[in-house]
Amino acid sequence: MMLKSTLYDKLWNSHQVRETDEGASVLYIDRHLVHEVTSPQAFEGLRMAGRKPWRADSVLATPDHNVPTTDRSKGIEETVARIQVETLDSNCNEFGLTEYKMDDPRQGIVHVVGPESGATLPGMTVVCGDSHTSTHGALGALSFGIGTSEVEHVLATQCLIQKKSKNMLVEVNGRLRDGVSAKDMALAIIGKIGTAGGTGYAIEFGGEAVRALSIEGRMTLCNMTIEAGARAGMVAVDEKTIEYVRGRTYAPKGEQWEQAKVAWLELHSDDGAEFDRVVTIDGATIEPQVTWGTSPEMVLPVSGAVPRPEDEADGVKRGNIERALAYMGLEGGQAITTIKLNKVFIGSCTNSRIEDLRDAAAVINGRHVAASVNQALVVPGSGLVKRQAEAEGLDRIFIEAGFEWREPGCSMCLAMNADRLGDGEHCASTSNRNFEGRQGQGGRTHLVSPAMAAAAAIAGHFVDVTQEPKATKSEEV
Amino acid sequence: MDAFTTLNGLVVPIDRANVDTDAIIPKQFLKSVKRSGFGPNLFDEWRYLDVGEPDQDNSGRPVNSEFALNLPRFSGAQILIARDNFGCGSSREHAVWALHDYGIRVVIAPSFADIFYNNCFKNGVLPIALSADEVERIFKEIDANEGYQLQVDLAAQHVTLPSGEVILFEIDNFRKECLLQGLDEIGLSLQHADAVRDYEAKRKQEAPWLFAS
């Protein structure tokens, strides 16, 4: 009898060049995505050792972390940031690598650009010096983040020495309610298994609610896998995957397309394949989620109330809650809907794709950002997303509602550029990390979906977006 | 890469779970194109009372005198101990560079985030996972004993407490050997170059679209 394999097993096995004497694997890497922050030291290492990239055509680079999201015609004002972006440009020139430079209409967040350009394909191994590389697993690829030493390793050898992870299946059954998104699903999963729940595992997401997600929704879900501790997240290939990839710049064409399609439709776990751990969630019970603390696992449904430290018996956990409440400036027992926002950020590799922007725009419904919100940003994930949104008139909806419409980049997700929170400011953010200081020193991040962020911008505090009137739909009738 | 064999070092406690790499080295310091010089900004937001900037002289900055790294009794620590899921979040290897640059060569915690754990081995830093009970016990002993030191022996996989008691730790054999000998992993991988070329030739037949540029 044939051994039954998981999707992860199949992807792993098809990329294992050989096993080393120590029981690790030499794993072949098909696609290497590169950005300006985690690559300069890797290129410097190559130069020092007199090495060249093994396969220059496997690399696609774009600057995203440091780039300004305002007018770029004058370049980057901050010297160190400018040097880093220029260093990426010169490294790509020197080693003959494809780069979508800052002024290229295709530039954007590397995890938006990869799938959008077809540089990420089903069945590939994809790495990048960025933890959110898990995003690309949405296409049925094995993708994970690596450190700078491994960036150099892949450049020089096209391989990584890796130990295989264990298999975890997260199954979300049933249907999500209207207004509940892939982001809520991701946060609910992290709330259930914890930020270290996936450590040592590769996670496959399955179940009716996952299959019902669009490919962009699956990207949001896989993107947050690292926040559950797992380096890689993935979803099996189906017809939606094939349709998503069709016609993209780097997608195969003609006879190779037909051949690829056949191979890709095998990229699913076999019936009866065994997982080391299975987690099951009923999708219908997931409410819109809001993080209240300083770790993505500190998350609650919007109808919930911030925990009281005195209700926690475990001393270490109680300490974590107390410290998080102090940092976030919240009271134990406070309803989530009473948290007032100073800023709103719609963007990041988690939620800056066209469907995210459509979701957010649909909530606005002719209303205006609350006077108490001092800044509301929309930062599209790439130049192509921006152009598409503008073709659909979404930019007008945002601007008329009082949002700022920006150029693509990582922006306020990690505040390496000028977009950041002030000390003590609360932000409804569609990004992925609510760590202390992540969006600016002293800043207080609440992770939410695009629709929840837009609704919070208008109300000035969190509201349950599933209870909002959806006039855009009735107007169409 | 620096080799790691044995260490007898002072231990500094960071009594937190989920210490993320944003906390270990905040984003503004990632703009450097170098691997060195991150030590003065290790735990910058917890260590100082003002907002740090790259290329700043840190000697005159106001320090948070309650933070462990600033306590005189932990000055010169080479071992850091913390709670669960140390190094979670961003893949930034700068976090390990900052620890190493500061002088930390061993990190002990009940569990580590995968990417951080992996990055340690590329830089001569040894991450040691001990049980939550053992970690709790070491925290208590540090609290009670000024100048608390641990002995770490990688070859034997031993952590020796001041009492002489030995705790064994687990480590993957390949990583252990690389660290003991300070091996260049890229050089090691290039020994497989022929196998990689054979693999590529086979894949070009099976899946030619993976090689179209």
XYZ file of C-alpha atoms in Angstrom:
690
model
C 0.000 0.000 0.000
C 1.194 3.496 -0.797
C 2.150 5.584 2.205
C -0.351 8.381 2.687
C 1.295 11.786 2.646
C 0.314 15.191 3.925
C 0.679 18.235 1.687
C 3.750 19.210 3.711
C 5.253 15.723 3.258
C 4.782 15.996 -0.512
C 6.347 19.440 -0.726
C 9.214 18.400 1.509
C 9.922 15.150 -0.302
C 9.917 16.736 -3.739
C 12.583 19.230 -2.612
C 14.869 17.008 -0.602
C 18.162 16.755 -2.477
C 19.631 14.295 0.004
C 19.905 13.542 3.679
C 23.081 14.531 5.491
C 25.031 12.112 7.668
C 23.577 13.827 10.728
C 19.983 13.142 9.680
C 19.156 16.636 8.404
C 18.027 17.315 4.829
C 19.508 19.364 2.043
C 16.366 21.153 0.878
C 16.256 22.792 -2.559
C 14.818 26.317 -2.776
C 12.909 27.329 -5.907
C 12.162 30.978 -5.158
C 14.117 33.447 -3.064
C 12.427 36.757 -2.297
C 14.680 39.526 -1.053
C 14.111 42.909 0.614
C 16.453 45.633 1.829
C 16.533 45.011 5.590
C 17.719 41.425 5.959
C 19.910 41.122 2.856
C 22.860 43.591 2.963
C 24.950 41.468 5.344
C 24.215 38.368 3.229
C 25.496 40.008 0.038
C 28.514 41.294 1.954
C 29.193 37.707 3.104
C 29.048 36.484 -0.498
C 31.533 39.125 -1.576
C 33.918 38.389 1.307
C 33.957 34.676 0.410
C 34.241 35.359 -3.339
C 30.953 33.532 -3.997
C 28.225 34.202 -6.558
C 24.493 33.447 -6.469
C 23.892 29.817 -7.460
C 20.766 30.693 -9.461
C 20.296 34.398 -9.991
C 16.990 33.734 -11.809
C 15.450 32.339 -8.596
C 15.644 35.738 -6.908
C 13.076 38.527 -6.966
C 13.874 41.590 -4.868
C 11.910 44.695 -3.898
C 12.415 47.317 -1.195
C 9.449 47.536 1.170
C 10.287 48.052 4.862
C 12.027 51.439 4.653
C 10.306 53.100 1.722
C 8.296 56.272 2.295
C 4.555 55.981 1.628
C 4.240 59.670 0.809
C 5.551 61.447 -2.295
C 8.640 59.585 -3.485
C 9.819 62.008 -6.111
C 12.412 63.432 -3.717
C 13.719 59.980 -2.699
C 14.176 58.880 0.930
C 14.896 61.679 3.365
C 16.407 59.623 6.182
C 20.045 58.842 5.387
C 20.363 55.354 6.921
C 17.127 54.183 5.300
C 18.195 55.600 1.934
C 21.564 53.856 2.163
C 19.855 50.536 2.877
C 17.563 50.816 -0.158
C 20.468 51.957 -2.347
C 22.504 49.014 -1.059
C 19.775 46.629 -2.255
C 19.785 48.334 -5.669
C 23.555 48.068 -6.013
C 23.647 44.451 -4.785
C 20.967 43.445 -7.305
C 22.858 45.238 -10.075
C 26.163 43.667 -9.095
C 24.820 40.112 -8.921
C 22.376 40.379 -11.835
C 19.154 39.911 -9.808
C 15.675 41.068 -10.796
C 14.502 43.927 -8.602
C 11.298 45.957 -8.597
C 12.865 49.218 -7.462
C 11.143 51.895 -5.417
C 9.978 53.795 -8.506
C 8.774 50.656 -10.343
C 4.961 50.400 -10.618
C 5.267 46.745 -9.532
C 7.110 47.574 -6.287
C 5.384 46.618 -3.078
C 5.462 44.474 0.037
C 7.435 41.391 -0.931
C 4.648 39.042 0.245
C 2.116 40.854 -1.905
C 4.414 41.093 -4.925
C 5.425 37.395 -4.924
C 1.978 35.872 -5.535
C 0.757 38.852 -7.576
C 3.596 38.496 -10.109
C 3.380 34.712 -10.253
C 6.906 34.536 -8.803
C 5.314 32.333 -6.152
C 3.750 29.233 -7.673
C 2.066 26.142 -6.218
C 4.499 23.378 -5.321
C 7.470 25.686 -4.881
C 9.749 26.101 -1.925
C 9.821 29.832 -1.193
C 12.053 31.585 1.307
C 12.697 35.185 2.295
C 14.535 36.882 5.121
C 11.200 37.728 6.656
C 9.034 35.747 9.034
C 5.828 36.465 7.108
C 7.032 34.382 4.179
C 4.487 31.846 5.451
C 1.998 33.905 3.385
C 2.910 32.120 0.143
C 1.702 28.769 1.502
C -1.769 29.952 0.474
C -0.878 28.765 -3.033
C 0.103 25.277 -1.912
C 3.794 26.159 -1.609
C 6.230 25.382 1.199
C 7.311 28.829 2.305
C 9.043 30.043 5.421
C 11.095 32.892 6.832
C 14.838 32.658 7.352
C 17.571 34.731 8.995
C 20.263 36.655 7.147
C 22.859 33.868 7.419
C 20.404 31.589 5.656
C 19.700 34.271 3.037
C 23.411 34.090 2.252
C 23.264 30.292 2.366
C 20.449 30.145 -0.204
C 22.116 32.723 -2.431
C 25.337 30.705 -2.427
C 23.966 27.150 -2.580
C 20.248 27.257 -3.577
C 19.687 25.021 -0.556
C 19.142 25.008 3.181
C 20.114 22.368 5.686
C 16.842 21.715 7.484
C 15.170 19.301 9.822
C 11.626 18.423 8.884
C 8.902 19.832 11.120
C 5.959 17.888 12.485
C 2.574 17.995 10.737
C -0.348 19.922 12.200
C -3.796 20.221 10.676
C -5.980 23.152 11.664
C -9.447 22.422 10.436
C -12.040 25.186 10.385
C -15.399 23.621 9.726
C -18.719 25.249 8.901
C -19.139 28.701 7.463
C -17.923 32.079 8.598
C -20.670 34.581 9.331
C -21.026 37.654 7.113
C -18.485 40.277 8.136
C -16.127 37.693 9.651
C -12.928 37.372 7.628
C -9.768 35.327 7.232
C -8.080 37.717 9.679
C -10.628 36.885 12.367
C -10.101 33.211 11.643
C -6.333 33.604 12.020
C -6.643 35.517 15.292
C -9.189 33.037 16.661
C -6.808 30.164 15.884
C -3.905 31.942 17.618
C -6.197 32.677 20.563
C -6.931 28.963 20.788
C -3.479 27.410 20.315
C -1.304 30.294 21.564
C 1.698 32.052 20.033
C 3.898 28.998 20.648
C 1.190 26.465 19.760
C 2.658 25.830 16.326
C 6.345 25.821 17.305
C 8.066 22.874 15.636
C 5.149 22.250 13.256
C 4.211 23.052 9.687
C 0.499 23.881 9.686
C -1.947 22.927 6.968
C -5.244 24.792 7.104
C -8.267 22.863 5.919
C -11.995 22.446 6.429
C -15.007 23.950 4.733
C -14.422 27.503 5.970
C -10.829 27.503 4.703
C -11.798 26.063 1.331
C -14.441 28.790 1.075
C -11.827 31.526 1.473
C -10.522 33.332 -1.584
C -6.802 32.941 -2.347
C -6.176 36.373 -0.852
C -8.041 35.310 2.289
C -5.860 32.203 2.460
C -2.797 34.472 2.213
C -4.006 36.411 5.248
C -4.503 33.155 7.135
C -1.116 31.670 6.176
C 0.590 35.015 6.829
C -0.347 34.812 10.519
C 0.958 31.237 10.905
C 4.224 32.581 12.290
C 2.220 34.363 14.995
C 1.096 30.892 16.088
C 4.763 29.849 16.247
C 4.881 27.778 13.032
C 7.311 28.875 10.314
C 5.194 27.456 7.497
C 1.449 27.480 6.867
C -0.262 26.115 3.781
C -3.546 25.374 2.046
C -4.117 22.630 -0.522
C -4.347 23.584 -4.186
C -7.832 23.662 -5.712
C -9.434 25.228 -8.788
C -9.352 28.640 -7.110
C -5.584 28.372 -6.800
C -5.218 27.522 -10.468
C -7.483 30.406 -11.503
C -5.530 32.796 -9.287
C -2.199 31.866 -10.877
C -3.408 31.803 -14.492
C -1.928 34.539 -16.670
C 0.393 36.094 -14.079
C 3.764 37.409 -15.278
C 5.899 34.480 -14.133
C 3.215 31.788 -14.408
C 3.910 29.041 -16.929
C 2.300 29.395 -20.349
C 1.146 27.074 -23.116
C 2.113 23.433 -22.811
C 3.958 24.011 -19.534
C 0.808 25.544 -18.058
C -1.165 22.377 -18.859
C 1.605 20.216 -17.422
C 1.874 22.376 -14.290
C -1.889 22.307 -13.655
C -1.903 18.538 -13.555
C 0.996 18.477 -11.110
C -0.486 21.190 -8.913
C -3.831 19.447 -8.459
C -1.918 16.679 -6.642
C -0.883 19.176 -3.981
C -3.222 18.172 -1.189
C -2.988 15.788 1.746
C -4.001 12.250 0.868
C -7.204 10.944 2.417
C -6.240 9.312 5.675
C -2.819 11.024 5.910
C -1.713 11.274 9.528
C -1.011 14.493 11.352
C 0.915 14.762 14.608
C -1.678 17.178 15.902
C -5.162 18.150 14.737
C -6.995 21.249 15.940
C -10.648 21.704 15.019
C -12.615 24.938 15.153
C -16.232 25.644 14.270
C -16.094 28.556 11.821
C -19.666 29.602 12.549
C -18.727 30.469 16.147
C -15.940 32.897 15.178
C -16.757 36.533 15.913
C -14.766 39.548 14.731
C -11.566 39.534 16.808
C -9.658 42.328 18.545
C -6.331 41.986 20.377
C -6.231 43.755 23.729
C -2.654 42.980 24.833
C 0.941 42.832 23.649
C 0.985 39.373 22.078
C -1.289 38.142 19.264
C -2.650 35.428 21.588
C -4.076 38.177 23.804
C -7.165 38.329 21.639
C -10.935 38.347 22.226
C -14.164 38.549 20.281
C -15.320 42.165 19.903
C -18.187 41.383 22.295
C -15.701 40.457 25.026
C -14.142 42.278 27.956
C -10.446 42.698 28.784
C -9.342 40.025 31.300
C -8.924 40.769 34.994
C -5.525 39.663 36.343
C -7.130 38.528 39.590
C -9.119 35.880 37.691
C -5.878 34.168 36.553
C -4.555 31.504 38.937
C -1.166 30.915 37.260
C 1.410 33.425 38.565
C 3.453 33.791 35.358
C 0.293 34.301 33.266
C -1.107 36.786 35.787
C 2.121 38.760 35.546
C 1.856 38.776 31.744
C -1.713 40.114 31.918
C -0.779 42.813 34.435
C 2.191 43.941 32.370
C 0.125 43.975 29.150
C -2.713 45.973 30.742
C -0.241 48.510 32.132
C 1.447 48.905 28.745
C -1.865 49.107 26.883
C -3.409 51.529 29.371
C -6.488 49.311 29.829
C -8.512 48.245 32.876
C -9.325 44.615 33.596
C -13.010 44.026 32.828
C -13.262 46.885 30.320
C -15.486 46.084 27.304
C -13.523 45.872 24.031
C -16.010 48.282 22.423
C -15.020 51.016 24.907
C -11.416 51.126 23.655
C -10.957 54.486 21.911
C -8.648 54.816 18.920
C -6.183 57.569 18.054
C -5.000 56.080 14.789
C -6.126 53.505 12.233
C -3.818 51.590 9.896
C -5.094 49.552 6.959
C -2.171 47.829 5.263
C 0.716 45.336 5.808
C 1.512 41.963 4.219
C -1.445 40.562 6.176
C -4.190 42.834 4.839
C -3.256 45.194 2.008
C -4.540 43.336 -1.025
C -7.394 44.475 -3.234
C -10.048 42.414 -1.434
C -8.921 43.869 1.906
C -9.310 47.385 0.546
C -12.736 46.527 -0.905
C -13.825 45.129 2.483
C -12.726 48.265 4.289
C -14.243 50.621 1.719
C -17.587 48.782 1.846
C -17.941 49.570 5.552
C -17.457 53.324 5.094
C -20.753 53.775 3.352
C -20.634 57.554 2.986
C -19.544 58.192 6.559
C -16.460 60.026 7.862
C -13.562 59.110 10.127
C -14.370 60.164 13.722
C -12.991 63.533 14.824
C -11.208 61.836 17.717
C -9.097 59.737 15.319
C -6.091 61.868 14.416
C -4.812 59.752 11.529
C -6.270 56.973 9.403
C -3.935 55.462 6.801
C -4.619 53.169 3.873
C -1.394 51.730 2.485
C -1.918 49.415 -0.508
C 0.339 46.358 -0.629
C 1.814 47.064 -4.040
C 1.789 49.525 -6.886
C -0.503 47.178 -8.821
C -2.964 46.909 -5.920
C -2.949 50.699 -5.675
C -3.652 51.073 -9.384
C -6.466 48.497 -9.260
C -8.051 50.200 -6.248
C -7.915 53.537 -8.019
C -9.530 52.014 -11.112
C -12.379 50.857 -8.865
C -12.686 54.270 -7.205
C -11.757 52.952 -3.762
C -9.194 55.725 -3.267
C -11.993 58.320 -3.573
C -14.102 56.512 -0.987
C -11.202 56.480 1.476
C -10.096 60.050 0.823
C -13.624 61.455 1.059
C -14.058 59.628 4.368
C -10.906 61.268 5.731
C -8.365 58.482 5.228
C -4.924 59.167 3.771
C -4.226 57.223 0.575
C -0.555 56.252 0.424
C 2.171 54.631 -1.675
C 2.860 50.897 -1.122
C 5.164 49.535 1.598
C 5.286 47.968 5.056
C 4.654 51.364 6.621
C 3.128 51.463 10.088
C 3.136 47.695 10.531
C 6.633 48.058 11.932
C 7.259 51.774 11.675
C 10.662 51.651 10.033
C 9.678 54.583 7.873
C 8.040 57.818 9.028
C 4.606 56.215 9.657
C 4.349 55.426 13.362
C 2.358 55.727 16.567
C 3.071 58.278 19.241
C 3.604 57.299 22.886
C 0.348 55.947 24.357
C -1.648 56.122 21.120
C -4.157 53.326 20.460
C -4.279 52.034 16.896
C -6.755 49.728 15.158
C -4.356 47.977 12.815
C -4.785 45.329 10.130
C -1.161 44.250 10.642
C 0.123 41.132 12.393
C 2.006 42.049 15.590
C 0.881 43.935 18.672
C 4.237 43.713 20.440
C 5.334 46.559 22.696
C 6.741 49.357 20.562
C 6.136 47.531 17.284
C 4.306 50.466 15.642
C 6.328 53.124 17.462
C 7.732 53.363 20.981
C 4.919 53.399 23.533
C 2.332 52.745 20.782
C -0.655 50.510 21.575
C -1.669 48.178 18.758
C -4.989 46.360 18.409
C -4.991 43.801 15.604
C -8.217 43.567 13.607
C -9.571 42.821 10.129
C -9.827 45.541 7.441
C -13.594 45.831 7.909
C -13.213 46.130 11.693
C -10.480 48.770 11.267
C -12.649 50.843 8.933
C -15.638 50.575 11.262
C -13.459 51.583 14.223
C -12.115 54.576 12.285
C -15.656 55.830 11.760
C -16.917 55.180 15.287
C -13.689 56.230 17.062
C -13.880 53.022 19.090
C -14.308 49.326 18.317
C -17.702 48.212 17.023
C -18.980 44.838 15.867
C -18.847 45.086 12.095
C -21.321 42.222 11.739
C -23.940 44.509 13.343
C -23.214 47.426 10.981
C -25.845 48.354 8.372
C -24.588 47.299 4.949
C -26.155 49.966 2.800
C -23.813 49.373 -0.129
C -25.603 46.089 -0.785
C -29.148 47.417 -0.471
C -28.324 50.359 -2.742
C -27.422 47.890 -5.447
C -30.824 46.201 -5.221
C 31.630 31.678 12.825
C 32.786 31.627 16.464
C 33.035 28.167 17.963
C 31.333 27.440 21.271
C 32.672 24.787 23.623
C 32.377 25.660 27.304
C 31.440 28.731 29.282
C 31.444 29.677 32.937
C 29.371 32.825 33.093
C 27.257 35.210 35.118
C 23.506 34.851 34.472
C 21.109 37.767 33.880
C 17.368 37.073 34.332
C 14.710 38.553 32.014
C 11.554 37.428 33.771
C 9.151 37.523 30.816
C 7.489 35.082 28.444
C 7.211 35.778 24.686
C 10.244 38.071 24.548
C 10.005 39.075 20.887
C 12.768 40.121 18.525
C 11.258 43.617 18.255
C 12.012 43.979 21.967
C 15.491 42.454 21.638
C 16.455 44.942 18.928
C 13.901 47.598 17.899
C 13.259 48.342 14.249
C 15.148 51.630 13.948
C 18.432 49.754 14.409
C 17.721 47.382 11.509
C 18.709 50.058 9.031
C 22.363 49.201 9.463
C 24.033 47.317 6.612
C 26.564 45.783 9.048
C 26.508 42.778 11.380
C 28.170 44.478 14.339
C 27.543 47.365 16.689
C 24.063 46.338 17.900
C 25.085 45.573 21.530
C 24.496 49.063 22.979
C 20.899 48.889 21.660
C 20.066 45.388 22.920
C 16.614 45.665 24.591
C 16.751 49.392 23.829
C 13.162 50.243 24.803
C 13.411 48.427 28.139
C 16.944 49.514 28.910
C 16.715 53.247 28.304
C 14.099 55.838 29.228
C 14.318 57.833 26.000
C 13.806 56.854 22.361
C 17.021 55.525 20.833
C 18.220 56.368 17.355
C 20.809 54.630 15.187
C 24.376 55.966 15.292
C 23.685 57.783 18.551
C 26.196 57.980 21.418
C 24.412 55.829 23.998
C 26.704 56.645 26.924
C 24.783 59.709 28.017
C 21.243 58.306 27.668
C 18.964 58.015 30.721
C 18.778 54.350 31.743
C 15.946 52.376 33.304
C 17.707 51.483 36.545
C 15.202 48.699 37.295
C 15.906 46.717 34.137
C 18.079 43.669 34.817
C 20.818 44.530 32.304
C 21.335 47.829 34.114
C 21.755 46.342 37.595
C 25.416 46.339 38.679
C 25.118 42.749 39.946
C 24.443 41.524 36.401
C 27.159 43.576 34.720
C 29.254 41.415 32.408
C 26.631 38.637 32.152
C 27.266 36.117 29.360
C 24.213 33.945 29.988
C 20.633 35.195 29.712
C 17.639 33.326 31.126
C 13.993 34.032 30.262
C 10.565 32.393 30.091
C 8.660 30.577 27.312
C 8.804 31.319 23.567
C 11.930 33.464 23.645
C 12.757 35.193 20.341
C 9.271 35.079 18.824
C 8.174 37.364 16.017
C 10.348 38.810 13.293
C 13.094 36.720 11.656
C 15.635 39.524 12.165
C 19.023 37.950 12.824
C 19.959 41.347 14.235
C 18.439 40.067 17.494
C 21.159 37.439 17.798
C 23.815 39.878 16.588
C 22.736 42.272 19.357
C 22.889 39.585 22.059
C 26.292 38.429 20.841
C 27.622 41.957 20.497
C 26.556 42.673 24.081
C 28.453 39.592 25.245
C 25.657 37.012 25.645
C 26.786 33.566 24.462
C 24.075 31.363 26.015
C 20.308 31.891 26.230
C 18.277 29.600 28.489
C 14.466 29.384 28.287
C 11.760 26.713 28.489
C 11.123 27.165 24.744
C 12.305 29.218 21.781
C 10.729 30.465 18.573
C 12.017 28.417 15.625
C 13.656 31.117 13.499
C 15.445 32.741 16.430
C 16.643 29.349 17.645
C 18.048 28.605 14.228
C 19.686 32.026 13.899
C 21.579 31.530 17.188
C 23.579 28.641 15.756
C 24.757 30.756 12.819
C 26.413 33.172 15.211
C 28.074 31.155 17.933
C 25.246 31.661 20.431
C 23.939 28.559 22.215
C 20.186 28.427 22.979
C 19.399 25.887 25.711
C 15.855 24.683 26.365
C 15.337 23.513 29.959
C 12.052 22.553 31.565
C 9.864 25.302 32.993
C 10.545 23.902 36.480
C 14.308 24.012 35.998
C 14.075 27.542 34.655
C 11.897 28.579 37.592
C 14.424 27.104 39.996
C 17.326 28.982 38.367
C 15.327 32.242 38.534
C 14.862 31.690 42.288
C 18.514 30.826 42.826
C 19.631 33.949 40.935
C 17.334 36.023 43.104
C 18.878 34.591 46.266
C 22.528 34.591 45.212
C 24.509 37.579 43.984
C 27.142 36.667 41.412
C 25.183 33.553 40.338
C 27.056 31.662 37.633
C 26.353 28.611 35.497
C 28.800 26.320 33.758
C 27.837 25.234 30.274
C 29.558 22.362 28.470
C 28.262 21.873 24.934
C 30.138 18.652 24.158
C 28.716 16.980 27.273
C 25.360 18.821 26.943
C 25.608 19.844 30.588
C 24.506 22.889 32.525
C 26.123 22.766 35.964
C 24.522 24.697 38.816
C 26.630 26.345 41.540
C 25.655 23.434 43.827
C 27.440 21.072 41.434
C 24.178 19.567 40.245
C 24.168 18.809 36.526
C 21.204 19.357 34.174
C 21.355 17.641 30.784
C 20.033 19.437 27.728
C 19.025 18.257 24.268
C 20.550 19.520 21.067
C 20.512 18.417 17.452
C 23.763 16.668 16.513
C 24.453 18.610 13.319
C 24.021 21.951 15.027
C 26.128 20.837 17.945
C 29.033 19.808 15.712
C 28.880 23.033 13.684
C 28.906 25.097 16.853
C 31.676 23.109 18.556
C 33.914 23.516 15.535
C 32.726 26.936 14.364
C 32.112 25.469 10.899
C 31.244 27.452 7.771
C 27.868 25.945 6.887
C 27.919 27.287 3.349
C 31.207 25.516 2.748
C 29.643 22.325 4.133
C 26.607 22.685 1.881
C 28.753 23.218 -1.183
C 30.108 19.698 -0.608
C 26.679 18.595 -1.861
C 27.019 20.641 -5.064
C 27.001 17.652 -7.405
C 23.881 16.233 -5.807
C 22.215 19.633 -6.172
C 23.099 19.754 -9.892
C 21.702 16.246 -10.377
C 18.529 17.274 -8.568
C 18.181 20.358 -10.769
C 18.595 18.290 -13.933
C 15.870 15.882 -12.782
C 13.515 18.705 -11.800
C 13.986 20.475 -15.122
C 12.462 17.369 -16.711
C 9.637 16.969 -14.173
C 8.730 20.602 -13.630
C 10.384 22.820 -16.262
C 8.269 25.849 -15.284
C 10.297 26.121 -12.075
C 13.339 27.060 -14.140
C 11.805 29.531 -16.566
C 13.114 33.029 -15.941
